[in-house]
XYZ file of C-alpha atoms in Angstrom:
140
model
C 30.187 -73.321 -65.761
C 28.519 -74.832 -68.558
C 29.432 -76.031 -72.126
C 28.445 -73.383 -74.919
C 28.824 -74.682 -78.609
C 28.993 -72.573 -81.747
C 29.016 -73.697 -85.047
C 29.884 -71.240 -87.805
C 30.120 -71.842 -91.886
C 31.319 -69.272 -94.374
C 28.724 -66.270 -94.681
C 26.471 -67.058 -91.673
C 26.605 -68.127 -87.953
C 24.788 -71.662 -87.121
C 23.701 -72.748 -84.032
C 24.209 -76.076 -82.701
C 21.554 -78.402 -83.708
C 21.147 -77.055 -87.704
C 22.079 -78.919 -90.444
C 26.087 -79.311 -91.342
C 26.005 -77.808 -94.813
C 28.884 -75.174 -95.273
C 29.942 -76.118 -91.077
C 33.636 -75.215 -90.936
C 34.136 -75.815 -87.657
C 32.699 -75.668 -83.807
C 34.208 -73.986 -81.146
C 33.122 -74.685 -77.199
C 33.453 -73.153 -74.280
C 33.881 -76.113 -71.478
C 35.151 -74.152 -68.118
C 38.214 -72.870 -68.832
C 39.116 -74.305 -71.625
C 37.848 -73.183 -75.760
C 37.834 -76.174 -78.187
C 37.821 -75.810 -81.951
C 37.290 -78.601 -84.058
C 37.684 -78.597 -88.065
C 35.435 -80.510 -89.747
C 37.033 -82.643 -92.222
C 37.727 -81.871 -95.318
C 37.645 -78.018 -94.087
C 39.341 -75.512 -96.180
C 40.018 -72.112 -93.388
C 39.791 -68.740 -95.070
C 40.582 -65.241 -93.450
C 36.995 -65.058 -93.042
C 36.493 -68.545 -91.197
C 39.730 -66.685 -88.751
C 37.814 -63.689 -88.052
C 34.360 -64.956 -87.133
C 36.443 -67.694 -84.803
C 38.236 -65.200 -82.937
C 35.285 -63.067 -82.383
C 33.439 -65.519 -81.219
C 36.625 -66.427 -79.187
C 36.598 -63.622 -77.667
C 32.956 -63.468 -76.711
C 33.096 -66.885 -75.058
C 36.130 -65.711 -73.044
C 34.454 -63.005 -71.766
C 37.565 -61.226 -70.998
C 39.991 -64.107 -69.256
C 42.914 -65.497 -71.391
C 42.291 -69.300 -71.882
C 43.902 -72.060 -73.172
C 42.695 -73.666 -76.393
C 42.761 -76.913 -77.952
C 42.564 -77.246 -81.766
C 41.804 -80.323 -83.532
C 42.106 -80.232 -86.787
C 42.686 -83.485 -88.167
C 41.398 -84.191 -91.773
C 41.939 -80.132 -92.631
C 42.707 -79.812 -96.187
C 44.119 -76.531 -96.142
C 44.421 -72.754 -94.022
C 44.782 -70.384 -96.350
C 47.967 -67.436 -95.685
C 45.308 -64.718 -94.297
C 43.592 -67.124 -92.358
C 47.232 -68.033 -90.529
C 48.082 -64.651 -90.502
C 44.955 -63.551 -88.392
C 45.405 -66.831 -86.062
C 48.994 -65.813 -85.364
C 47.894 -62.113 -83.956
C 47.239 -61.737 -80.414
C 43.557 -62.545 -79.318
C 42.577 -63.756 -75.688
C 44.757 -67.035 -75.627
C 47.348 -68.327 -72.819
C 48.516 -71.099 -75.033
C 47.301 -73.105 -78.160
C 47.894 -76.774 -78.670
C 46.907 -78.463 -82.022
C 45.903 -81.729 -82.210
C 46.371 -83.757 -85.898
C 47.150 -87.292 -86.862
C 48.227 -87.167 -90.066
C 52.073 -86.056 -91.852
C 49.534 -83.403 -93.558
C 48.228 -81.860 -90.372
C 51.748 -82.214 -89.102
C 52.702 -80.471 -92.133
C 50.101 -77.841 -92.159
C 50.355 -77.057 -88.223
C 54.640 -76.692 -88.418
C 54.289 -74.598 -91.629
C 51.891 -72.160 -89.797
C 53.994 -71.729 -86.115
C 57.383 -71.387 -88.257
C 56.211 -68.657 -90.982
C 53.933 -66.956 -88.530
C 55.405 -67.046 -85.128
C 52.360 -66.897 -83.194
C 51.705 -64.749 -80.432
C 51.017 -66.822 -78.176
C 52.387 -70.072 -77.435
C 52.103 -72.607 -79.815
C 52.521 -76.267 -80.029
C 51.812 -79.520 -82.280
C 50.121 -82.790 -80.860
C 49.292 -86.192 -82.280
C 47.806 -87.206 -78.517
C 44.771 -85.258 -77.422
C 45.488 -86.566 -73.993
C 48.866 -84.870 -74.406
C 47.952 -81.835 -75.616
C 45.734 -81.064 -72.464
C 48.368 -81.827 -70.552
C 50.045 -78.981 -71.701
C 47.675 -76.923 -71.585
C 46.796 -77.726 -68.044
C 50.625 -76.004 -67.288
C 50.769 -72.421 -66.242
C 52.028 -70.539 -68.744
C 55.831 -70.713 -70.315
C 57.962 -69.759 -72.682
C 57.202 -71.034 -76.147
């Protein structure tokens, strides 16, 4: 299976290639496995949740897969934007990667206020986080 990239920015869907004005973030299909990266600096918004997970869910194409997040240099998720990530969608498990006390921050506020429904967990080693999710499935 290939790799399928998707950029999106607030108000309109970008493919990869176009120019990074308004980019929020890029999510990838790469076998089994979705990636989302933040771009730095990104502020998420309900809307930013919604057009992920949709496009989530398209890349899934039915199967429940792991996915990584990497969000260092986030400034901020807004409380709709959490709210949508924390509602089921087609995930086994969800590891986020940050390296900073305000990703650290940001990532434990959203799995203790939201309880996600899927398991959830915080990284500051990519390496480590794929580890994870390379695990079958377990209690969170």
């Amino acid at each position: 299976m290939g790799v399928y990239v998707w950029r999106f920015r607030r108000g309109t869907r970008t493919v990869e290639g176009m120019g990074k004005e308004g980019v929020t973030g890029t999510i990838e299909l790469t076998g089994e496995l979705l990636h989302l990266r933040w771009e730095p600096g990104a502020v998420v918004t309900e809307q930013d949740a919604k057009v992920l997970m949709e496009r989530a869910r398209e890349l899934s194409a039915g199967r429940t897969l792991p996915l990584l997040v990497e969000m260092t240099g986030m400034t901020w998720i807004d409380q709709r934007a959490q709210e949508a990530f924390a509602r089921p969608w087609p995930l086994s498990r969800a590891a986020i990667v940050g390296t900073t006390p305000v990703d650290e921050a940001i990532s434990g506020f959203y799995m203790a206020r939201h309880n996600p429904a899927h398991p959830t967990r915080f990284f500051t080693s990519k390496d480590e986080a794929l580890a994870w999710l390379a695990e079958e499935t377990g209690q969170h």
